[in-house]
Tab-separated table of C-alpha atoms and ligand atoms in Angstrom:
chain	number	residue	atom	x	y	z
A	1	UNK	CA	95.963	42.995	-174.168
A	2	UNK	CA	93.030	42.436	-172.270
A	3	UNK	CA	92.756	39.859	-169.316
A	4	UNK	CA	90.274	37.759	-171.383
A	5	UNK	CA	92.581	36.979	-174.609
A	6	UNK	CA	95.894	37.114	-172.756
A	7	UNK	CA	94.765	34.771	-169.781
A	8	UNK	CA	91.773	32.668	-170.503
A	9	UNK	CA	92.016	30.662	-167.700
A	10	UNK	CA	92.650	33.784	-164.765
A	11	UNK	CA	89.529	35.515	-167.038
A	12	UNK	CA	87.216	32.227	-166.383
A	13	UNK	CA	87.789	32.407	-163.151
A	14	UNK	CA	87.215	35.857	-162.012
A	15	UNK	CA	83.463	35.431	-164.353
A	16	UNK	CA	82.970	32.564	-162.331
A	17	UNK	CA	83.337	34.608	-159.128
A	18	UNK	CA	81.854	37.874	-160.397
A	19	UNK	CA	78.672	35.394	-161.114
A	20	UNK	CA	78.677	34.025	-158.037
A	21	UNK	CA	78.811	37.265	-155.698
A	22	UNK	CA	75.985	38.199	-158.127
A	23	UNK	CA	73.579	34.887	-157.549
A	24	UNK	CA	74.122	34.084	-153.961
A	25	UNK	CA	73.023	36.157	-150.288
A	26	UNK	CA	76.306	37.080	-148.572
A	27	UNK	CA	76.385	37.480	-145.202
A	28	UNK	CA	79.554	37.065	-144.266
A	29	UNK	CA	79.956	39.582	-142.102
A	30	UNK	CA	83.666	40.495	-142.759
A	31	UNK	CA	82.970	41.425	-146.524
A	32	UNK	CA	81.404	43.727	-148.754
A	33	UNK	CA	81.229	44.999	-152.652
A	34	UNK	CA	83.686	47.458	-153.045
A	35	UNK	CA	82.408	50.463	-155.893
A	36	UNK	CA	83.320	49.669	-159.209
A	37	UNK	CA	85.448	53.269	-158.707
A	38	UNK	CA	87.181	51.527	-155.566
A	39	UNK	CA	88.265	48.659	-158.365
A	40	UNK	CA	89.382	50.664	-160.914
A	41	UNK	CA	91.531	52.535	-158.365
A	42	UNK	CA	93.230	48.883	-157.194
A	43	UNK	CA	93.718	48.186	-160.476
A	44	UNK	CA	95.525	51.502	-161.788
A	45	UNK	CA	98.912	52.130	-162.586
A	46	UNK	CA	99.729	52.767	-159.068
A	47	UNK	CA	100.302	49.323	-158.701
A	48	UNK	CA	104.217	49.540	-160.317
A	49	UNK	CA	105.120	52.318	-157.826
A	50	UNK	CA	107.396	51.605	-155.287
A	51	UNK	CA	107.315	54.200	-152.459
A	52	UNK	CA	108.977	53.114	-148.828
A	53	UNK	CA	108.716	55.839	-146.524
A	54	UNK	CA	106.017	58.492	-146.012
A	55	UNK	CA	105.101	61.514	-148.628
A	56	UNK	CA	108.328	64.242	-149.006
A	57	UNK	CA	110.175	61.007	-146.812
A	58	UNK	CA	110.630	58.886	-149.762
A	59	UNK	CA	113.926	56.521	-150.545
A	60	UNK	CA	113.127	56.389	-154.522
A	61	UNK	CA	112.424	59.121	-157.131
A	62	UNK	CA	109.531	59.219	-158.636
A	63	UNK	CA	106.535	60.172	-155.840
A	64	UNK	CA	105.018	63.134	-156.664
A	65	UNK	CA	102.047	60.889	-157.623
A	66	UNK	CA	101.920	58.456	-154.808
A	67	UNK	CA	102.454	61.489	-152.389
A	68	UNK	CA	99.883	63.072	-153.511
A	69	UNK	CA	96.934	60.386	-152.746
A	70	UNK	CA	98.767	59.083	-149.713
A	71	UNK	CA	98.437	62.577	-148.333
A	72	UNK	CA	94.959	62.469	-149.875
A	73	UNK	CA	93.858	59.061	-148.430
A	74	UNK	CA	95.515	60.288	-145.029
A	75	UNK	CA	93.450	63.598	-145.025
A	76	UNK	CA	89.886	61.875	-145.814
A	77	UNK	CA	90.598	59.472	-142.582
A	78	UNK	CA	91.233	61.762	-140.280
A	79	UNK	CA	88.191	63.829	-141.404
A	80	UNK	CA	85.818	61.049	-141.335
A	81	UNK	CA	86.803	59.365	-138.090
A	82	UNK	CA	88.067	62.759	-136.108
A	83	UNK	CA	91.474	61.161	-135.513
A	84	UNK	CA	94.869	63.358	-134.908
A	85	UNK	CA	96.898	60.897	-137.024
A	86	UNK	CA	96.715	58.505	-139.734
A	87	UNK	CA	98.878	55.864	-141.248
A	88	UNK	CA	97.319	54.407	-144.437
A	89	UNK	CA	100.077	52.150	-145.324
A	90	UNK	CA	99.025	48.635	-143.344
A	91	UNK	CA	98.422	45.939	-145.888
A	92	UNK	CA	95.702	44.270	-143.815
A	93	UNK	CA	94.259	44.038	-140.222
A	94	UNK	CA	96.590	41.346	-138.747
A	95	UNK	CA	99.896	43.118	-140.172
A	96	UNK	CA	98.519	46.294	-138.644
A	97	UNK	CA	98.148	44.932	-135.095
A	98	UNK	CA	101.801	43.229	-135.487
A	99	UNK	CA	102.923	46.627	-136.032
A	100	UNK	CA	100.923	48.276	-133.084
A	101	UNK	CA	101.931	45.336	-130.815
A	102	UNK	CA	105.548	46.188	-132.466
A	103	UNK	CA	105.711	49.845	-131.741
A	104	UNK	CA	104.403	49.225	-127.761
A	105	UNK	CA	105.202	46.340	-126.522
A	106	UNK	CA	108.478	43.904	-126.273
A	107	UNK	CA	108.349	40.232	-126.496
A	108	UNK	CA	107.228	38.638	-123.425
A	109	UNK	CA	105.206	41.865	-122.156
A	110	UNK	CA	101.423	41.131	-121.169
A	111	UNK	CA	98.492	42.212	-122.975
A	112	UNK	CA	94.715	41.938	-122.139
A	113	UNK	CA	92.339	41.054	-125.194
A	114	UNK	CA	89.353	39.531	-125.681
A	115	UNK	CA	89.010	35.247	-125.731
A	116	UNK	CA	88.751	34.257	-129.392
A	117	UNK	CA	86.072	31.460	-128.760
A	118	UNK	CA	84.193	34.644	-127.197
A	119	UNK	CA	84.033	36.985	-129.868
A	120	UNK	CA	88.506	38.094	-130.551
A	121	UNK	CA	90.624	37.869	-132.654
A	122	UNK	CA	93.272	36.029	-133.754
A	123	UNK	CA	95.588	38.744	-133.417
A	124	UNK	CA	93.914	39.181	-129.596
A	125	UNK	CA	96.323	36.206	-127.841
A	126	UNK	CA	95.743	33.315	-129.517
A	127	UNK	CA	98.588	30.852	-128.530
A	128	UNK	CA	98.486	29.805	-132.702
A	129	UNK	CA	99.169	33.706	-133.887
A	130	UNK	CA	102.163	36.224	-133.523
A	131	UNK	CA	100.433	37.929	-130.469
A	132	UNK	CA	99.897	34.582	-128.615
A	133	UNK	CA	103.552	33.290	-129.472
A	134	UNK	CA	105.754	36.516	-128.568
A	135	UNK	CA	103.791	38.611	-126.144
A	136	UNK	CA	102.262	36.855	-122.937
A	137	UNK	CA	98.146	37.720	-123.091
A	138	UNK	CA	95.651	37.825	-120.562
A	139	UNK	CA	92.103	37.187	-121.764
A	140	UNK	CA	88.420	38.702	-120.655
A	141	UNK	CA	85.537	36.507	-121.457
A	142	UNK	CA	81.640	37.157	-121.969
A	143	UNK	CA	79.665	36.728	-118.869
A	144	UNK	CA	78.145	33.522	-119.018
A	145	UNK	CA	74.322	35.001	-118.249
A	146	UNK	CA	74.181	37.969	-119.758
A	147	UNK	CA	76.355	37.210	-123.173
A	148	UNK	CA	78.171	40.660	-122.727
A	149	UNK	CA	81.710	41.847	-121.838
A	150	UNK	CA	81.812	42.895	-118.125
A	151	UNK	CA	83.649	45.980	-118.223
A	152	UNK	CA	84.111	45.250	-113.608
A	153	UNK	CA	85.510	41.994	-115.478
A	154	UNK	CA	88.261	43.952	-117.583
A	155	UNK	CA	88.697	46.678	-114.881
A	156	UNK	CA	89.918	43.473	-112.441
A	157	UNK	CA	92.245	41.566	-114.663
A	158	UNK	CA	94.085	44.922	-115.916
A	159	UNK	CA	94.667	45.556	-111.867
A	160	UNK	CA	95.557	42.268	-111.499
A	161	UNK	CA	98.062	42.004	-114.692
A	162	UNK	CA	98.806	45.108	-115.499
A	163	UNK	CA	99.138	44.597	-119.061
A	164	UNK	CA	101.004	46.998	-121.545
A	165	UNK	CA	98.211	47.545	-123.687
A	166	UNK	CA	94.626	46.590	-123.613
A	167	UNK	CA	92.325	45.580	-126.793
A	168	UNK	CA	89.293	46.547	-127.345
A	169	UNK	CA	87.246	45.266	-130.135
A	170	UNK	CA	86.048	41.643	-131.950
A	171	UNK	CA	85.340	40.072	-134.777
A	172	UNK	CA	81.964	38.316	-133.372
A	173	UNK	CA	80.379	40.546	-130.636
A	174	UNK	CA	77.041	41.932	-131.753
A	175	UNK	CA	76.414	44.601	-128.792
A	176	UNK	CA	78.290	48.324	-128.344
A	177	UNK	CA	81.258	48.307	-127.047
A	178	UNK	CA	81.893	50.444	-124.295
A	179	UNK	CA	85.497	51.897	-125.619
A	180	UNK	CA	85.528	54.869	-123.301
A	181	UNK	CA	85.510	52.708	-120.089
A	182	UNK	CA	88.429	50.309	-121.801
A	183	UNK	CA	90.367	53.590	-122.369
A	184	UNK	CA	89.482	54.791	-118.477
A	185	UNK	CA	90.899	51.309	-117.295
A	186	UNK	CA	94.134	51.770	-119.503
A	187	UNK	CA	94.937	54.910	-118.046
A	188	UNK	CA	93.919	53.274	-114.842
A	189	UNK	CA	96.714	51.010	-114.896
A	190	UNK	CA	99.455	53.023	-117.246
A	191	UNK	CA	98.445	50.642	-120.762
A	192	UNK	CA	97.970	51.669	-124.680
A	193	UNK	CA	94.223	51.001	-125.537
A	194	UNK	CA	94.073	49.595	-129.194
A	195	UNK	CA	90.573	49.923	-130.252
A	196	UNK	CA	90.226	47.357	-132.957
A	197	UNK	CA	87.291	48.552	-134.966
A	198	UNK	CA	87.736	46.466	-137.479
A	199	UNK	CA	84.213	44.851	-138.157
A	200	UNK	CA	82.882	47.799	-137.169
A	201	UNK	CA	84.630	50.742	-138.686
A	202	UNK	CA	81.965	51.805	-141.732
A	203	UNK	CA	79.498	52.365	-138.383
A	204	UNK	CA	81.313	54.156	-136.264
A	205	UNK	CA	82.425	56.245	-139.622
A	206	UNK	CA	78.358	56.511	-140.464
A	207	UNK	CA	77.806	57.916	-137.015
A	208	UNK	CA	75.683	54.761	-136.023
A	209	UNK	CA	78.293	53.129	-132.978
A	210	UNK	CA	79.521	55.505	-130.422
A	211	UNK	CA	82.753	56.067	-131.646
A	212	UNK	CA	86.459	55.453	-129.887
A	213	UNK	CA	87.655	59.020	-131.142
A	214	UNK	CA	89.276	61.291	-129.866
A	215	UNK	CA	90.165	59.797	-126.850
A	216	UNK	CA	91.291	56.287	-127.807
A	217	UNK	CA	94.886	55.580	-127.919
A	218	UNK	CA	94.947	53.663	-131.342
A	219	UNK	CA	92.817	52.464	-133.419
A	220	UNK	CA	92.950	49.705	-136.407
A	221	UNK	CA	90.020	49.265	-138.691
A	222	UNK	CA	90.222	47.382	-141.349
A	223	UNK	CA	89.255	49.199	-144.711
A	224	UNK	CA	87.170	46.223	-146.206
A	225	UNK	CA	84.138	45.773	-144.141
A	226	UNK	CA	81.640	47.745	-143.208
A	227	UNK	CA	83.768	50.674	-144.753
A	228	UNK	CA	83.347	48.846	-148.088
A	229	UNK	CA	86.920	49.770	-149.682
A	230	UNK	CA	89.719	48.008	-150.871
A	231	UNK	CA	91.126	44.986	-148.821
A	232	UNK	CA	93.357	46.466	-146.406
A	233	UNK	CA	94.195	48.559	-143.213
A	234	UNK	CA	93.966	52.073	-141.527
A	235	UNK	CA	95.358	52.900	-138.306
A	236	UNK	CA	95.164	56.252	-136.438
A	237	UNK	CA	95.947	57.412	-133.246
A	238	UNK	CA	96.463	60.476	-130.824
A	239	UNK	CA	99.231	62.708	-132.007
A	240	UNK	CA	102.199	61.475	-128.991
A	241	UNK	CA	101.560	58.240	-130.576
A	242	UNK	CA	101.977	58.895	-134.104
A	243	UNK	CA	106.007	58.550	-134.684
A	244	UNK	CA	106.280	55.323	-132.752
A	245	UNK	CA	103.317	53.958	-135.125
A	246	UNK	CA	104.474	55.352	-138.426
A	247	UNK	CA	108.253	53.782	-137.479
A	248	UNK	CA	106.547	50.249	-137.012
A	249	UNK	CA	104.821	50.289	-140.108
A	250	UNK	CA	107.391	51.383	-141.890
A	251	UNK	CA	110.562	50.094	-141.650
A	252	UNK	CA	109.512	48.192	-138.994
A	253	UNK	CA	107.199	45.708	-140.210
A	254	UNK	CA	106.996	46.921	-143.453
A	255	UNK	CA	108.232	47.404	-147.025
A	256	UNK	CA	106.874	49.665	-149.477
A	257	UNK	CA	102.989	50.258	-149.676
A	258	UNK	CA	100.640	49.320	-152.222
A	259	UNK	CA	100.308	52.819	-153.618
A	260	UNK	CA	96.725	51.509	-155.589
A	261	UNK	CA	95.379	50.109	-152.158
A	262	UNK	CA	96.335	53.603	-150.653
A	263	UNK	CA	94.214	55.408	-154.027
A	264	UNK	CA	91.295	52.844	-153.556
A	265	UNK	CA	91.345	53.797	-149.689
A	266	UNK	CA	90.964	57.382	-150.725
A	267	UNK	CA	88.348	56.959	-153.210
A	268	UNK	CA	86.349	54.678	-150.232
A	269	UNK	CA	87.056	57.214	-147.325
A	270	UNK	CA	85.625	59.800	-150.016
A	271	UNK	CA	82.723	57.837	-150.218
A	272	UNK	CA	81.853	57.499	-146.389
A	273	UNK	CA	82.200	60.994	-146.286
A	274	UNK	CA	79.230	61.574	-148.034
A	275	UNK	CA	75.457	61.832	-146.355
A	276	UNK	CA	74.409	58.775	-148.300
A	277	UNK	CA	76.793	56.352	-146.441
A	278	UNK	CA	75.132	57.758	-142.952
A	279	UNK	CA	71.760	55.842	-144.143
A	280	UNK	CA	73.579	52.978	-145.187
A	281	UNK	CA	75.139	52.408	-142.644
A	282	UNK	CA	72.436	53.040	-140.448
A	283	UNK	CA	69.984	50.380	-142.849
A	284	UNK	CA	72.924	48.062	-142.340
A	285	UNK	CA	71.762	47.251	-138.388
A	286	UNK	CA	68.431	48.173	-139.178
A	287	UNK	CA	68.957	45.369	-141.380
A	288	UNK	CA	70.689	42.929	-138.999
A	289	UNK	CA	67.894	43.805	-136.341
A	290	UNK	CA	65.040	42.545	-138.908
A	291	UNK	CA	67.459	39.401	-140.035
A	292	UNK	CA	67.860	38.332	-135.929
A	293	UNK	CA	64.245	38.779	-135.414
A	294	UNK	CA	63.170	36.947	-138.255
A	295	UNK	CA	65.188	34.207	-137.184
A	296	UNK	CA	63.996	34.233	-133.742
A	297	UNK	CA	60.654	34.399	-134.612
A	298	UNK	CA	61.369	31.099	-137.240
A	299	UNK	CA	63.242	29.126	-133.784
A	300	UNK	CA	66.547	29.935	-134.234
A	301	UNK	CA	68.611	31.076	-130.832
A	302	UNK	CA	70.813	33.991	-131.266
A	303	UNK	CA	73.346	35.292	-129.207
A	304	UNK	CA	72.606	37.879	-126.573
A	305	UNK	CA	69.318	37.822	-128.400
A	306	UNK	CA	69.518	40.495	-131.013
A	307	UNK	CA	72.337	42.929	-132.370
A	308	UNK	CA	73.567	46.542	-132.186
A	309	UNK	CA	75.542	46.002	-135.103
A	310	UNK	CA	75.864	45.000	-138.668
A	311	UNK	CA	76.086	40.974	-136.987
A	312	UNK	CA	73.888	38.028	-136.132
A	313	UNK	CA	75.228	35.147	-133.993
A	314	UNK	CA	73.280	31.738	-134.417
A	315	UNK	CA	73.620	29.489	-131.711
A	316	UNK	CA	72.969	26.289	-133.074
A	317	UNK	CA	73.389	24.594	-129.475
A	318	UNK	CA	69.858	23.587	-129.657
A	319	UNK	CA	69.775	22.198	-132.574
A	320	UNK	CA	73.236	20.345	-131.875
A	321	UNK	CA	76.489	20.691	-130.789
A	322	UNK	CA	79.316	21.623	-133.443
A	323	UNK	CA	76.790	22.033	-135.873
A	324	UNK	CA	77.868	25.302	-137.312
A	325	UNK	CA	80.321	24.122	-140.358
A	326	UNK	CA	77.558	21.240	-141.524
A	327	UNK	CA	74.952	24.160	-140.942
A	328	UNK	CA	76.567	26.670	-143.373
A	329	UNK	CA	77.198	24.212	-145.948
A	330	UNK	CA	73.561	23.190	-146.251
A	331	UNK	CA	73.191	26.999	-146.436
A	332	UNK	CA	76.012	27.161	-149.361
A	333	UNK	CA	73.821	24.409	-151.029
A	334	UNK	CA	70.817	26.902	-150.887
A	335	UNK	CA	72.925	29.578	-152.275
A	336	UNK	CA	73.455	31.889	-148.654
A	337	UNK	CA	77.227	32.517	-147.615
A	338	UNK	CA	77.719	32.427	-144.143
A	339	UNK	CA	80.724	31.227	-141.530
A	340	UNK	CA	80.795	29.030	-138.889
A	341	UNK	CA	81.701	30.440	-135.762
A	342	UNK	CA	82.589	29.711	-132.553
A	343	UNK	CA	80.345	30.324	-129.564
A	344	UNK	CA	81.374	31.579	-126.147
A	345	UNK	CA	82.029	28.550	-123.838
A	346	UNK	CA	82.048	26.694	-127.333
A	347	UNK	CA	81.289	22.770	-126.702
A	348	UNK	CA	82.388	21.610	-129.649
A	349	UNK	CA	86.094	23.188	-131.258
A	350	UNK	CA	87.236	25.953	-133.120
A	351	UNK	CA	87.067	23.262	-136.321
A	352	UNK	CA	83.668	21.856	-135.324
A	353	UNK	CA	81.965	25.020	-133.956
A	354	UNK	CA	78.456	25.608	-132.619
A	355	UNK	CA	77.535	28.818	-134.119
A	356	UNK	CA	77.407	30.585	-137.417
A	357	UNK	CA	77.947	34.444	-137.828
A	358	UNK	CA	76.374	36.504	-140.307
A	359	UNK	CA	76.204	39.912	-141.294
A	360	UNK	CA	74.175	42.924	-143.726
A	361	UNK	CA	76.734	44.624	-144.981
A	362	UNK	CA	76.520	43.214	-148.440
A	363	UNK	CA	72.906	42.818	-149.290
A	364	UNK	CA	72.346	46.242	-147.800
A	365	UNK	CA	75.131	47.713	-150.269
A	366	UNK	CA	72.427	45.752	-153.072
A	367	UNK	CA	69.150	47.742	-151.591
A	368	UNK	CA	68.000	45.135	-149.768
A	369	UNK	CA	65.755	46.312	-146.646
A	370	UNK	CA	63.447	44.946	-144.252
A	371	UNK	CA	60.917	42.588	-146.146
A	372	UNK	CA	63.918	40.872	-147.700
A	373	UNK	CA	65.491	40.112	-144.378
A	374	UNK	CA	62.821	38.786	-143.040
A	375	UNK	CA	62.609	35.970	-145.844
A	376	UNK	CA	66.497	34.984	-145.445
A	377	UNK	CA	65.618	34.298	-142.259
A	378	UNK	CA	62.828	32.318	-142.773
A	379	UNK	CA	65.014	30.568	-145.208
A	380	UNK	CA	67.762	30.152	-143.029
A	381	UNK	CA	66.108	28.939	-140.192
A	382	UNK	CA	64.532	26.076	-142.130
A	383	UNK	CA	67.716	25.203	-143.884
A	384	UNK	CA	69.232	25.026	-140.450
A	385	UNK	CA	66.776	22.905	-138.861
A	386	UNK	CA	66.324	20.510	-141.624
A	387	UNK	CA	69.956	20.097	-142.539
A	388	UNK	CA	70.388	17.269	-144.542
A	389	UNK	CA	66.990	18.077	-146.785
A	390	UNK	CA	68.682	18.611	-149.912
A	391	UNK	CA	65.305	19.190	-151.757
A	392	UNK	CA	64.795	21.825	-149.959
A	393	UNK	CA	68.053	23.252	-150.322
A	394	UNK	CA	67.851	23.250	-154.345
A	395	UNK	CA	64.265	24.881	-154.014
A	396	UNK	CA	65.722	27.729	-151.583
A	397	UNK	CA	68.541	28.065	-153.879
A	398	UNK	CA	66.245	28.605	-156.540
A	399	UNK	CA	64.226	31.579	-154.704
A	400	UNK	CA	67.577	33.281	-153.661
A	401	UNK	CA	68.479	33.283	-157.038
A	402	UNK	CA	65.607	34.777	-158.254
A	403	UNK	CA	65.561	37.618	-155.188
A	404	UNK	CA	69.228	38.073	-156.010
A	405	UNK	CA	68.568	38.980	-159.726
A	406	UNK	CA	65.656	41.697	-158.226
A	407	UNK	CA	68.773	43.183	-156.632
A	408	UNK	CA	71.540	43.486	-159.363
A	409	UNK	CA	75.331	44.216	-158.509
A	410	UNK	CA	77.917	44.745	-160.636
A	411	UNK	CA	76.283	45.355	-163.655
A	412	UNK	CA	78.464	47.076	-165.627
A	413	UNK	CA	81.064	44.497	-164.902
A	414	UNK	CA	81.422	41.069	-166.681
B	20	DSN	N1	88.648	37.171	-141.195
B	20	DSN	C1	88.156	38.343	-140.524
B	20	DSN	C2	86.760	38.165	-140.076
B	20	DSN	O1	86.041	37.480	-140.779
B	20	DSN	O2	86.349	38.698	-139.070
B	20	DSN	C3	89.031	38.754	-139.411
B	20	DSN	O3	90.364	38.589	-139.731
C-alpha cells in the first residue's frame, strides 16, 4: 500500500518538506539533494537485511546480496579517493570518529584537534561530546590576524603534548587545508592523523582540494555533503591500519549496517566517478567565490575574506554581536536556509553566535551559476542589515521563490 493511503499524516509531511527544499535557497553547507537513484536505493529492500560482519565474514545466512554491493560500494571508494582501504559501514560522521578514536586511542589519552568556536567539530574535543568526555584534547586555534590555521602553531602543541592522534579537518574553515604538513607533524611526534574530510569530501573526490590520499593515516568523510549521497559515513585508511578500523566499527561500536545506506553509497560513489561531477564540483567554489564576493561587495564581512571551498563565513560582528541566530531567521522569513555559526574568538556563545555559515552545494546541484549568486547575496546582505524589516523579507521571499521555480528539483517526485 502506498505511503499516501496507508499513512496520511507521514505522506503530508514528507510533501510538505519535498515543497519546501523545492521553494527555498539552501545553503546550508552540510547538505545536499541526493539523486532520485540515491533515494530509491535507501529505500529498497535492503533495508530488512541484517548483515553484522564484513562480506564472506557474515554471522547470518542470507548475504549474497548485501555482499555483493558492500564489496561494490567498497570498490567505488577506494577508486575515487585512491585509498588502500575502505570501511563503508559507519552510520554517520560522529559514530565514525567514535570508532577511529576507539580503534587508537584509550580513555584518558591526548588528542590535538581543532577549537570548535574556530572552525571543529564536535567530535574534535568538545568537553559536551564523547571525544571531550573520555579522551583528554588539546586544541589549535586560528591565528587571530590572518584567520588561518598556523601549521608552526600545530607543529608546537603536538611537541609539546604529544598527542596520540592528531585531527585534521572542520566543519567551518573556508581555506585549504594543508593535510600533508598535519601528517609530517604526526609522524613527527609518533600520532595517527585522522583527516576529517567531511565537509569537504565531494571536492577532494572532484579533484578540486588537494587531497589527503595516499599518505594520510585515516580519513572520515561523511557521504552526505559535498559527495551528495545518502546520509552517512565512509572511512578509509592505509592498509596497516585497516584491521584495527574494521574491528571498531564492527563489533566494536557497531551492530549490523544499513545494507540500503551501503547500496545508496555505491550508487553516489558511482556518480562522483563520472567526469560530470569534476565540473560540479569545481562550479560548487566557483560558486561560493561569486556568493562571498557578492556579499562583500553588498557590506557584509566574511571570514578570511573569501573561500577555497564550497563555504562562506559571515561575520556579523559589525553589524552586532551574537547576531547570527536572529540573522538567519530573518533569512528563513525570506525563504534562504542558512546556520548560525560561531566565529573564532566568538563574543557572544555557541547559542547566541556571531556568524552564519553558508554553502553552494545545493543550488549548484539545481544549475545555479554565477549571476544567481550574485543576487543571493545581494539579498542576503540586505536581509542581514535590515533585520527586523519584515516587508522586505516577504518581498525577498517572493523573488526566491520565483528564481527557485527557474531552477526545478525533484520533479519527478511528489
Ligand atoms: N552538522 C554537521 C555540519 O553541519 O557541519 C556536522 O556534524
Amino acid at each position: 500500500m502506498s505511503l499516501h493511503v496507508q499513512d496520511p499524516a507521514v505522506h503530508k509531511i514528507i510533501q510538505e518538506e519535498l515543497h519546501r527544499q523545492q521553494t527555498t535557497v539552501n545553503l546550508i553547507a552540510s547538505e545536499n539533494y541526493a539523486s532520485e537513484a540515491v533515494m530509491e536505493a535507501t529505500g529498497s529492500v535492503l533495508t530488512n537485511k541484517y548483515s553484522e560482519g564484513y562480506p564472506k565474514k557474515r554471522y547470518y545466512q542470507g548475504n549474497a546480496n548485501a555482499d555483493d554491493i558492500e564489496l561494490l560500494a567498497i570498490e567505488r571508494a577506494k577508486e575515487l579517493f585512491g585509498a588502500a582501504h575502505a570501511n563503508v559501514q559507519a552510520l554517520s560522521g560522529s559514530p565514525a570518529n567514535a570508532a577511529i578514536f576507539g580503534a587508537f586511542l584509550e580513555p584518558g589519552d591526548t588528542f590535538l584537534g581543532f577549537t570548535l568556536t574556530g572552525g571543529g567539530h564536535l567530535t574534535h574535543g568538545s568537553h559536551v561530546n564523547f571525544s571531550g568526555k573520555i579522551y583528554s584534547p588539546v586544541h589549535y586555534e586560528v591565528d587571530k590576524e590572518t584567520g588561518l590555521i598556523d601549521m608552526e602553531a600545530v607543529r608546537a602543541l603536538a611537541k609539546e603534548h604529544k598527542p596520540k592522534m592528531i585531527i585534521s579537518g572542520f566543519t567551518a574553515y573556508t581555506r585549504v587545508v594543508d593535510f600533508k604538513a598535519f601528517q609530517e607533524i604526526a609522524e613527527e611526534v609518533g600520532a595517527i592523523h585522522l583527516a576529517d574530510i567531511s565537509h569537504i569530501g565531494g571536492l577532494v573526490a572532484g579533484g578540486v582540494h588537494p587531497s589527503p590520499f595516499p599518505f594520510t593515516d585515516v580519513v572520515m568523510t561523511t557521504t552526505h555533503k559535498t559527495l551528495r549521497g545518502p546520509r552517512g559515513a565512509l572511512i578509509m585508511c592505509k592498509e596497516e591500519h585497516a584491521k584495527a578500523i574494521d574491528k571498531a566499527i564492527f563489533p566494536g561500536y557497531q551492530g549490523g549496517p544499513h545494507d540500503n545506506v551501503t547500496a545508496a553509497k555505491a550508487v553516489a560513489f558511482g556518480e562522483a566517478l563520472k567526469p560530470e561531477f569534476k565540473a560540479y564540483s569545481a562550479q560548487i567554489v566557483k560558486n561560493a567565490q561569486a556568493l562571498a564576493k557578492s556579499l562583500k561587495d553588498n557590506g557584509i564581512k566574511i571570514l578570511t575574506d573569501g573561500t577555497d571551498n564550497h563555504m562562506v563565513i559571515l561575520d556579523l560582528c559589525p553589524i552586532g554581536v551574537s547576531l547570527g541566530r536572529p540573522g538567519a531567521v530573518a533569512l528563513e522569513n525570506a525563504g534562504i536556509i542558512t546556520n548560525c555559526n560561531t566565529v573564532p574568538f566568538e563574543p557572544g556563545s555557541p547559542f547566541k553566535p556571531s556568524g552564519i555559515r553558508i554553502g553552494t552545494a545545493m543550488m549548484t546541484t539545481r544549475g545555479m551559476r554565477e549571476p544567481e549568486m550574485e543576487q543571493i547575496g545581494k539579498w542576503m546582505a540586505s536581509i542581514l542589515q535590515d533585520m527586523d524589516n519584515t516587508a522586505l523579507q516577504a518581498q525577498v521571499k517572493g523573488e526566491v521563490a520565483a528564481l527557485c521555480t527557474r531552477f526545478p528539483v525533484y520533479e519527478g517526485l511528489g
